Amino acid sequence: MRKIILSILGVLFIIASFYIAQNLIANKKKPKPVASKVIKTVFTDTVQNTTVPIVIASNGNLTAKQRVELYSEVQGIFRSGSYLFKPGQNYRQGQTLIRVDASEYYASVQSSKSNLYNSIAAIMPDLRLDFPDVFQKWQSYLSGFDLNKTTPKLPEMTSDKENYFITGRGIVTNYYNVKNLEQRLSKYTISAPFSGILTEALVTEGSLIRSGQKLGEFINPSVYEMEVAISKSFANILKAGESVSLTNLDKTETYTGKVSRVNGSIDATTQTITAFIEVKDASLKEGMYLEASLNAKSIENAIEIDRNLLTDNQEIFVVRDSLLDMIPAKAIHFSDTKVVLKDIPNGTVILKRPVPGAYSGMLVQPFVEQSKSNNSAE
């Protein structure tokens, strides 16, 4: 019985092995599935070399071209005038900005002028006797002397004797002392040097003003300047008089300015050169932040593409027979988002947008936009 059971199990094992071997042989003969080729659709552009203008982008804040910081050279009480000394107040050229009480000082000036008048009057009898030829001109000077007006210039002395006589009496010294006092008296009144607006007021009417104290700031709101820093490589190209396009941060307003001055030295720290852009517009205010676009120069036989299309090895992708390839490119100028290239042959098909995971030999097909007519027909 035992032998019979073992024989049956052996036969079953042989039969099972035969079927397993037949199944393995059959699976080997089945063809392997062919992986489908993935063709990526890419946006392309055909190179057409042209003249590309180099536009330098910069930014800065506006400052008034005419600006005056008001300081006091005298001491006294600030007296009120026809206009309040407040920020935003407009003044015409020649109008009084600040008037300091000078009544005490004015009295000393008048006293000195009176002393000068008396000194000249005291020598008139001697001039009539000893210098009759010059008596008349000094008499005319004395007749025209007005204590309420600016002291007139002394008559010109024509001889050494006359000069010695007048100088010896201390008249010349007294005259220049009076002129010095009159000059200082004029500092008690500060007038507007040009038509403009008061942007800062640090004193009020009735307060005590001290010598050397800052009183405020006065600007001309019709002309502004913007200081920008340009790369030193454009130092020989950027010139005064160049037109500049200016825009605000929101890109809603555009202004036209011009380069008024270019600094003659290069900043040793930043290796940049400073240029000043002059702009006029009634809507501009001091302190406004603007972006400037300066036309530096033009590059012939060049193209402009996005910076992210240029690899770190200074190469770009091109499409040849539905395959990607890479060619070297010569970068001339970089901006924030663009790069200017040279030595790219006309007719070369390049990528218009970057392709993630792109490599040489990658199978691609250019994207073809369907016409509106086909879309409407569908």
Coordinates of N, CA and C in Angstrom, one line a residue, residues 73-260:
E73 N 20.7 134.6 10.9 CA 22.0 135.1 11.3 C 22.0 136.1 12.4
V74 N 20.7 136.4 12.8 CA 20.5 137.4 13.9 C 19.6 136.9 14.9
Q75 N 19.4 137.6 16.0 CA 18.6 137.2 17.1 C 17.5 138.2 17.3
G76 N 16.3 137.7 17.6 CA 15.2 138.6 17.9 C 13.9 137.9 17.9
I77 N 12.8 138.7 18.0 CA 11.4 138.1 18.1 C 10.9 138.0 16.6
F78 N 10.3 136.9 16.3 CA 9.7 136.6 15.0 C 8.4 137.4 14.9
R79 N 8.3 138.4 14.0 CA 7.1 139.2 13.9 C 6.3 138.6 12.7
S80 N 4.9 138.7 12.9 CA 4.0 138.2 11.9 C 4.1 139.1 10.7
G81 N 3.8 138.4 9.5 CA 3.8 139.1 8.2 C 2.5 139.0 7.6
S82 N 2.5 139.2 6.2 CA 1.2 139.2 5.5 C 0.7 137.7 5.3
Y83 N 1.6 136.8 5.4 CA 1.3 135.4 5.3 C 1.8 134.6 6.5
L84 N 1.0 133.6 7.0 CA 1.5 132.8 8.1 C 2.6 131.9 7.6
F85 N 3.6 131.8 8.5 CA 4.8 131.0 8.2 C 4.5 129.5 8.5
K86 N 3.8 128.9 7.6 CA 3.3 127.5 7.8 C 3.7 126.7 6.5
P87 N 3.9 125.3 6.7 CA 4.2 124.5 5.6 C 3.0 124.5 4.6
G88 N 3.4 124.6 3.3 CA 2.3 124.6 2.2 C 2.0 126.0 1.8
Q89 N 2.6 127.0 2.5 CA 2.3 128.4 2.1 C 3.1 128.8 0.9
N90 N 2.5 129.4 -0.1 CA 3.2 129.8 -1.3 C 3.6 131.3 -1.2
Y91 N 4.8 131.6 -1.8 CA 5.4 132.9 -1.8 C 5.9 133.2 -3.2
R92 N 5.7 134.4 -3.6 CA 6.3 134.9 -4.8 C 7.7 135.4 -4.6
Q93 N 8.5 135.5 -5.6 CA 9.9 136.0 -5.5 C 9.9 137.4 -5.0
G94 N 10.7 137.6 -3.9 CA 10.8 138.9 -3.3 C 9.9 139.2 -2.1
Q95 N 8.9 138.3 -1.9 CA 8.0 138.5 -0.8 C 8.8 138.1 0.5
T96 N 8.4 138.7 1.6 CA 9.0 138.5 2.9 C 8.6 137.2 3.5
L97 N 9.6 136.3 3.7 CA 9.3 135.0 4.4 C 9.3 135.2 5.9
I98 N 10.3 135.8 6.4 CA 10.5 136.0 7.9 C 10.9 137.4 8.2
R99 N 10.3 138.0 9.2 CA 10.7 139.4 9.6 C 11.0 139.3 11.1
V100 N 12.2 139.6 11.5 CA 12.6 139.6 12.9 C 12.6 141.0 13.4
D101 N 12.1 141.2 14.6 CA 12.1 142.6 15.2 C 13.5 143.2 15.3
A102 N 13.7 144.3 14.6 CA 15.0 144.9 14.5 C 14.9 146.4 15.0
S103 N 13.9 146.7 15.8 CA 13.8 148.1 16.2 C 15.0 148.6 17.0
E104 N 15.5 147.8 17.9 CA 16.7 148.2 18.7 C 17.9 148.3 17.8
Y105 N 18.1 147.4 16.9 CA 19.3 147.4 16.1 C 19.1 148.6 15.1
Y106 N 17.9 148.8 14.6 CA 17.7 149.9 13.7 C 18.1 151.2 14.3
A107 N 17.8 151.4 15.5 CA 18.1 152.7 16.2 C 19.7 152.9 16.2
S108 N 20.4 151.8 16.5 CA 21.9 151.9 16.5 C 22.4 152.3 15.1
V109 N 21.8 151.7 14.1 CA 22.2 152.0 12.7 C 21.9 153.5 12.4
Q110 N 20.8 154.0 12.8 CA 20.5 155.4 12.6 C 21.4 156.3 13.3
S111 N 21.8 155.9 14.5 CA 22.8 156.7 15.2 C 24.1 156.8 14.5
S112 N 24.6 155.6 14.0 CA 25.8 155.6 13.2 C 25.7 156.5 12.0
K113 N 24.6 156.4 11.3 CA 24.4 157.3 10.1 C 24.4 158.7 10.4
S114 N 23.8 159.0 11.6 CA 23.8 160.4 12.0 C 25.2 160.9 12.3
N115 N 26.0 160.1 13.0 CA 27.4 160.4 13.2 C 28.2 160.7 12.0
L116 N 28.0 159.9 10.9 CA 28.6 160.1 9.7 C 28.2 161.4 9.0
Y117 N 27.0 161.7 9.1 CA 26.5 163.0 8.5 C 27.1 164.1 9.3
N118 N 27.2 164.0 10.6 CA 27.8 165.1 11.3 C 29.2 165.3 11.0
S119 N 29.9 164.2 10.8 CA 31.4 164.3 10.5 C 31.6 165.0 9.2
I120 N 30.8 164.7 8.2 CA 30.9 165.3 6.9 C 30.6 166.8 7.0
A121 N 29.5 167.1 7.7 CA 29.1 168.5 7.9 C 30.1 169.3 8.6
A122 N 30.9 168.7 9.5 CA 31.9 169.4 10.3 C 33.1 169.8 9.4
I123 N 33.4 169.1 8.3 CA 34.5 169.5 7.5 C 34.2 170.4 6.3
M124 N 32.9 170.7 6.2 CA 32.5 171.5 5.0 C 33.2 172.9 5.0
P125 N 33.3 173.6 6.2 CA 33.9 174.9 6.1 C 35.4 174.8 5.7
D126 N 36.1 173.8 6.2 CA 37.5 173.6 5.8 C 37.6 173.3 4.3
L127 N 36.7 172.5 3.8 CA 36.7 172.2 2.3 C 36.5 173.5 1.5
R128 N 35.6 174.4 2.0 CA 35.3 175.6 1.2 C 36.6 176.5 1.1
L129 N 37.4 176.5 2.2 CA 38.6 177.3 2.2 C 39.8 176.7 1.6
D130 N 40.1 175.4 1.9 CA 41.3 174.7 1.5 C 41.1 173.9 0.2
F131 N 39.9 173.4 -0.1 CA 39.7 172.6 -1.3 C 38.4 173.1 -2.0
P132 N 38.5 174.3 -2.5 CA 37.3 174.9 -3.1 C 36.8 174.1 -4.4
D133 N 37.8 173.4 -5.0 CA 37.4 172.7 -6.3 C 36.6 171.4 -6.0
V134 N 36.7 170.8 -4.8 CA 35.9 169.6 -4.5 C 34.8 169.9 -3.5
F135 N 34.6 171.2 -3.1 CA 33.6 171.5 -2.1 C 32.2 171.2 -2.7
Q136 N 32.0 171.4 -3.9 CA 30.6 171.3 -4.5 C 30.2 169.8 -4.5
K137 N 31.1 168.9 -4.8 CA 30.6 167.5 -4.9 C 30.3 167.0 -3.5
W138 N 31.0 167.4 -2.5 CA 30.7 167.0 -1.1 C 29.5 167.7 -0.6
Q139 N 29.2 168.9 -1.0 CA 28.0 169.6 -0.7 C 26.8 168.9 -1.3
S140 N 27.0 168.4 -2.5 CA 25.9 167.7 -3.2 C 25.6 166.3 -2.5
Y141 N 26.7 165.7 -2.0 CA 26.5 164.4 -1.3 C 25.8 164.6 0.0
L142 N 26.2 165.7 0.7 CA 25.5 166.0 2.0 C 24.0 166.4 1.8
S143 N 23.7 167.1 0.7 CA 22.4 167.4 0.4 C 21.5 166.2 0.1
G144 N 22.1 165.2 -0.5 CA 21.4 164.0 -0.9 C 21.4 162.9 0.2
F145 N 22.0 163.2 1.3 CA 22.1 162.2 2.4 C 20.7 162.2 3.1
D146 N 20.1 161.0 3.1 CA 18.8 160.8 3.8 C 18.9 159.7 4.8
L147 N 18.6 160.0 6.0 CA 18.8 159.0 7.1 C 17.8 157.9 7.0
N148 N 16.7 158.0 6.3 CA 15.7 157.0 6.1 C 16.0 156.1 4.9
K149 N 17.1 156.3 4.2 CA 17.4 155.5 3.0 C 18.8 155.0 3.2
T150 N 19.2 154.1 2.3 CA 20.5 153.5 2.4 C 21.6 154.5 2.2
T151 N 22.7 154.4 2.9 CA 23.7 155.4 2.8 C 24.4 155.4 1.4
P152 N 24.4 156.6 0.8 CA 25.0 156.6 -0.6 C 26.5 156.4 -0.5
K153 N 27.1 156.0 -1.7 CA 28.5 155.9 -1.8 C 29.2 157.2 -1.7
L154 N 30.3 157.2 -1.0 CA 31.1 158.5 -0.9 C 31.6 159.0 -2.2
P155 N 31.7 160.3 -2.4 CA 32.2 160.8 -3.6 C 33.6 160.3 -3.9
E156 N 34.0 160.2 -5.2 CA 35.3 159.7 -5.5 C 36.3 160.8 -5.3
M157 N 37.4 160.4 -4.6 CA 38.4 161.4 -4.3 C 39.5 161.4 -5.4
T158 N 39.7 162.6 -5.9 CA 40.6 162.8 -7.1 C 42.0 163.1 -6.8
S159 N 42.4 163.5 -5.6 CA 43.8 163.9 -5.3 C 44.2 163.3 -4.0
D160 N 45.5 163.2 -3.8 CA 46.0 162.6 -2.6 C 45.7 163.5 -1.4
K161 N 45.8 164.9 -1.6 CA 45.5 165.8 -0.5 C 44.1 165.6 0.0
E162 N 43.2 165.5 -1.0 CA 41.8 165.3 -0.6 C 41.6 164.0 0.1
N163 N 42.3 163.0 -0.3 CA 42.2 161.7 0.3 C 42.7 161.7 1.7
Y164 N 43.9 162.3 1.9 CA 44.4 162.4 3.2 C 43.5 163.2 4.2
F165 N 43.0 164.3 3.7 CA 42.2 165.1 4.5 C 40.9 164.4 4.9
I166 N 40.2 163.7 4.0 CA 38.9 163.0 4.3 C 39.2 161.9 5.2
T167 N 40.2 161.1 4.9 CA 40.6 159.9 5.7 C 41.0 160.3 7.1
G168 N 41.8 161.4 7.2 CA 42.3 161.8 8.5 C 41.2 162.2 9.4
R169 N 40.0 162.6 8.9 CA 38.9 163.0 9.7 C 38.1 161.8 10.2
G170 N 38.4 160.6 9.7 CA 37.7 159.4 10.1 C 36.4 159.2 9.3
I171 N 36.2 159.9 8.2 CA 35.0 159.8 7.5 C 34.8 158.5 6.8
V172 N 35.9 158.0 6.2 CA 35.9 156.7 5.5 C 35.6 155.6 6.4
T173 N 36.3 155.6 7.6 CA 36.0 154.6 8.6 C 34.6 154.6 9.0
N174 N 34.1 155.8 9.3 CA 32.7 155.8 9.7 C 31.7 155.3 8.6
Y175 N 32.0 155.6 7.4 CA 31.2 155.2 6.3 C 31.1 153.7 6.2
Y176 N 32.2 153.0 6.3 CA 32.2 151.5 6.2 C 31.6 150.9 7.4
N177 N 31.7 151.5 8.6 CA 31.0 151.0 9.8 C 29.5 151.1 9.6
V178 N 29.0 152.2 9.0 CA 27.6 152.3 8.7 C 27.2 151.3 7.7
K179 N 28.0 151.0 6.6 CA 27.6 150.1 5.6 C 27.5 148.7 6.2
N180 N 28.5 148.4 7.1 CA 28.5 147.1 7.8 C 27.2 146.9 8.6
L181 N 26.8 147.9 9.3 CA 25.6 147.9 10.1 C 24.4 147.7 9.3
E182 N 24.3 148.4 8.1 CA 23.2 148.3 7.2 C 23.1 146.9 6.6
Q183 N 24.3 146.3 6.3 CA 24.3 145.0 5.8 C 23.7 144.0 6.8
R184 N 24.0 144.1 8.0 CA 23.5 143.2 9.0 C 22.0 143.5 9.3
L185 N 21.6 144.8 9.2 CA 20.2 145.1 9.4 C 19.3 144.4 8.3
S186 N 19.9 144.2 7.1 CA 19.1 143.5 6.1 C 18.8 142.1 6.4
K187 N 19.7 141.5 7.3 CA 19.5 140.1 7.6 C 18.3 139.9 8.6
Y188 N 17.7 140.9 9.1 CA 16.5 140.8 9.9 C 15.3 140.5 9.1
T189 N 15.4 140.6 7.8 CA 14.3 140.3 6.9 C 14.8 139.2 5.9
I190 N 14.1 138.1 5.8 CA 14.5 137.1 4.8 C 13.4 137.1 3.7
S191 N 13.8 137.3 2.5 CA 12.8 137.3 1.4 C 12.9 136.1 0.6
A192 N 11.9 135.7 -0.2 CA 11.9 134.5 -1.0 C 12.8 134.8 -2.2
P193 N 13.8 133.9 -2.4 CA 14.8 134.1 -3.5 C 14.2 133.7 -4.8
F194 N 13.1 133.0 -4.8 CA 12.3 132.6 -6.0 C 10.9 132.2 -5.6
S195 N 10.0 132.2 -6.6 CA 8.6 131.8 -6.3 C 8.6 130.3 -6.0
G196 N 8.0 130.0 -4.8 CA 8.0 128.6 -4.4 C 7.0 128.4 -3.3
I197 N 7.3 127.3 -2.5 CA 6.4 126.9 -1.4 C 7.2 126.5 -0.2
L198 N 6.7 126.8 0.9 CA 7.4 126.5 2.2 C 7.0 125.0 2.6
T199 N 8.0 124.2 2.7 CA 7.8 122.8 3.0 C 8.1 122.4 4.4
E200 N 8.8 123.3 5.1 CA 9.0 123.0 6.5 C 9.1 124.3 7.3
A201 N 8.4 124.4 8.4 CA 8.5 125.6 9.3 C 8.8 125.1 10.7
L202 N 9.9 125.6 11.3 CA 10.3 125.2 12.6 C 10.1 126.3 13.7
V203 N 9.6 127.4 13.3 CA 9.3 128.5 14.2 C 7.9 129.0 13.9
T204 N 7.4 129.7 14.9 CA 6.1 130.4 14.8 C 6.2 131.8 15.2
E205 N 5.2 132.6 14.7 CA 5.2 134.0 15.0 C 5.2 134.3 16.5
G206 N 6.1 135.2 17.0 CA 6.1 135.5 18.4 C 7.2 134.8 19.1
S207 N 7.8 133.8 18.5 CA 8.9 133.1 19.2 C 10.2 133.8 19.1
L208 N 11.1 133.5 20.0 CA 12.5 134.0 20.0 C 13.4 133.3 19.0
I209 N 13.9 134.0 18.1 CA 14.8 133.3 17.1 C 16.3 133.6 17.5
R210 N 17.1 132.6 17.5 CA 18.5 132.8 17.9 C 19.4 132.7 16.7
S211 N 20.5 133.3 16.8 CA 21.5 133.3 15.7 C 21.9 131.8 15.4
G212 N 21.9 131.4 14.1 CA 22.3 130.1 13.7 C 21.2 129.1 13.8
Q213 N 20.0 129.5 14.2 CA 18.9 128.6 14.3 C 18.2 128.3 12.9
K214 N 17.9 127.0 12.7 CA 17.2 126.7 11.4 C 15.8 127.0 11.5
L215 N 15.2 127.7 10.5 CA 13.9 128.2 10.5 C 12.9 127.4 9.7
G216 N 13.4 126.8 8.6 CA 12.5 126.0 7.7 C 13.2 125.7 6.4
E217 N 12.4 125.2 5.4 CA 12.9 124.9 4.1 C 11.9 125.4 3.1
F218 N 12.5 125.9 2.0 CA 11.7 126.6 0.9 C 12.2 126.0 -0.4
I219 N 11.2 125.5 -1.2 CA 11.6 124.9 -2.5 C 10.8 125.5 -3.7
N220 N 11.3 125.3 -4.9 CA 10.6 125.6 -6.1 C 9.9 124.4 -6.6
P221 N 8.6 124.3 -6.6 CA 7.9 123.0 -6.9 C 7.7 122.8 -8.4
S222 N 8.3 123.6 -9.3 CA 8.1 123.5 -10.7 C 9.1 122.6 -11.4
V223 N 10.3 122.5 -10.8 CA 11.4 121.7 -11.4 C 11.9 120.7 -10.3
Y224 N 12.0 119.4 -10.7 CA 12.5 118.4 -9.8 C 13.7 117.7 -10.4
E225 N 14.5 117.0 -9.6 CA 15.6 116.2 -10.0 C 15.5 114.9 -9.3
M226 N 16.0 113.8 -10.0 CA 16.1 112.5 -9.4 C 17.5 112.0 -9.6
E227 N 18.1 111.5 -8.6 CA 19.5 111.0 -8.6 C 19.4 109.5 -8.8
V228 N 20.1 109.0 -9.8 CA 20.1 107.6 -10.1 C 21.6 107.1 -10.2
A229 N 21.8 105.8 -9.9 CA 23.2 105.3 -10.0 C 23.2 104.3 -11.2
I230 N 24.2 104.5 -12.1 CA 24.3 103.8 -13.3 C 25.6 103.0 -13.3
S231 N 25.6 101.8 -13.9 CA 26.9 101.1 -14.0 C 28.0 101.8 -14.7
K232 N 29.2 101.6 -14.2 CA 30.3 102.4 -14.8 C 30.6 102.0 -16.3
S233 N 30.0 100.9 -16.8 CA 30.2 100.5 -18.2 C 29.5 101.5 -19.1
F234 N 28.6 102.3 -18.6 CA 27.9 103.3 -19.4 C 28.4 104.7 -19.2
A235 N 29.5 104.8 -18.5 CA 30.0 106.2 -18.2 C 30.3 107.0 -19.4
N236 N 30.8 106.3 -20.5 CA 31.2 107.0 -21.7 C 30.1 107.2 -22.7
I237 N 28.9 106.6 -22.4 CA 27.8 106.6 -23.3 C 26.7 107.6 -22.8
L238 N 26.5 107.6 -21.5 CA 25.4 108.4 -20.9 C 25.9 109.9 -21.0
K239 N 25.1 110.7 -21.6 CA 25.4 112.1 -21.7 C 24.3 113.0 -21.3
A240 N 24.6 114.3 -20.9 CA 23.6 115.2 -20.6 C 22.7 115.6 -21.8
G241 N 21.4 115.7 -21.5 CA 20.5 116.0 -22.6 C 19.7 114.8 -23.1
E242 N 20.1 113.6 -22.7 CA 19.4 112.4 -23.1 C 18.0 112.3 -22.5
S243 N 17.0 111.9 -23.3 CA 15.6 111.8 -22.9 C 15.4 110.6 -22.0
V244 N 14.6 110.7 -21.0 CA 14.4 109.7 -20.1 C 12.9 109.5 -19.8
S245 N 12.4 108.3 -19.8 CA 11.0 108.0 -19.5 C 10.9 107.6 -18.1
L246 N 9.9 108.2 -17.4 CA 9.7 108.0 -15.9 C 8.3 107.5 -15.7
T247 N 8.1 106.6 -14.8 CA 6.8 106.1 -14.4 C 6.7 106.0 -12.9
N248 N 5.5 106.0 -12.4 CA 5.3 105.8 -11.0 C 5.2 104.4 -10.7
L249 N 5.1 104.0 -9.4 CA 5.2 102.6 -9.0 C 4.0 101.8 -9.5
D250 N 2.8 102.5 -9.6 CA 1.6 101.8 -10.1 C 1.5 101.7 -11.6
K251 N 2.5 102.3 -12.3 CA 2.5 102.3 -13.8 C 1.3 103.0 -14.4
T252 N 0.8 103.9 -13.7 CA -0.4 104.6 -14.2 C -0.1 106.0 -14.8
E253 N 1.1 106.6 -14.4 CA 1.5 107.9 -14.9 C 2.9 107.8 -15.5
T254 N 3.0 108.4 -16.7 CA 4.3 108.5 -17.4 C 4.8 109.9 -17.5
Y255 N 6.0 110.2 -17.3 CA 6.6 111.5 -17.4 C 7.8 111.4 -18.3
T256 N 8.2 112.6 -18.9 CA 9.4 112.6 -19.7 C 10.4 113.6 -19.1
G257 N 11.6 113.1 -18.8 CA 12.6 114.0 -18.3 C 13.9 113.9 -19.2
K258 N 14.9 114.6 -18.7 CA 16.2 114.6 -19.4 C 17.3 114.5 -18.4
V259 N 18.4 114.0 -18.9 CA 19.6 113.9 -18.0 C 20.2 115.3 -18.0
S260 N 20.2 115.9 -16.8 CA 20.7 117.3 -16.7 C 22.2 117.3 -16.3

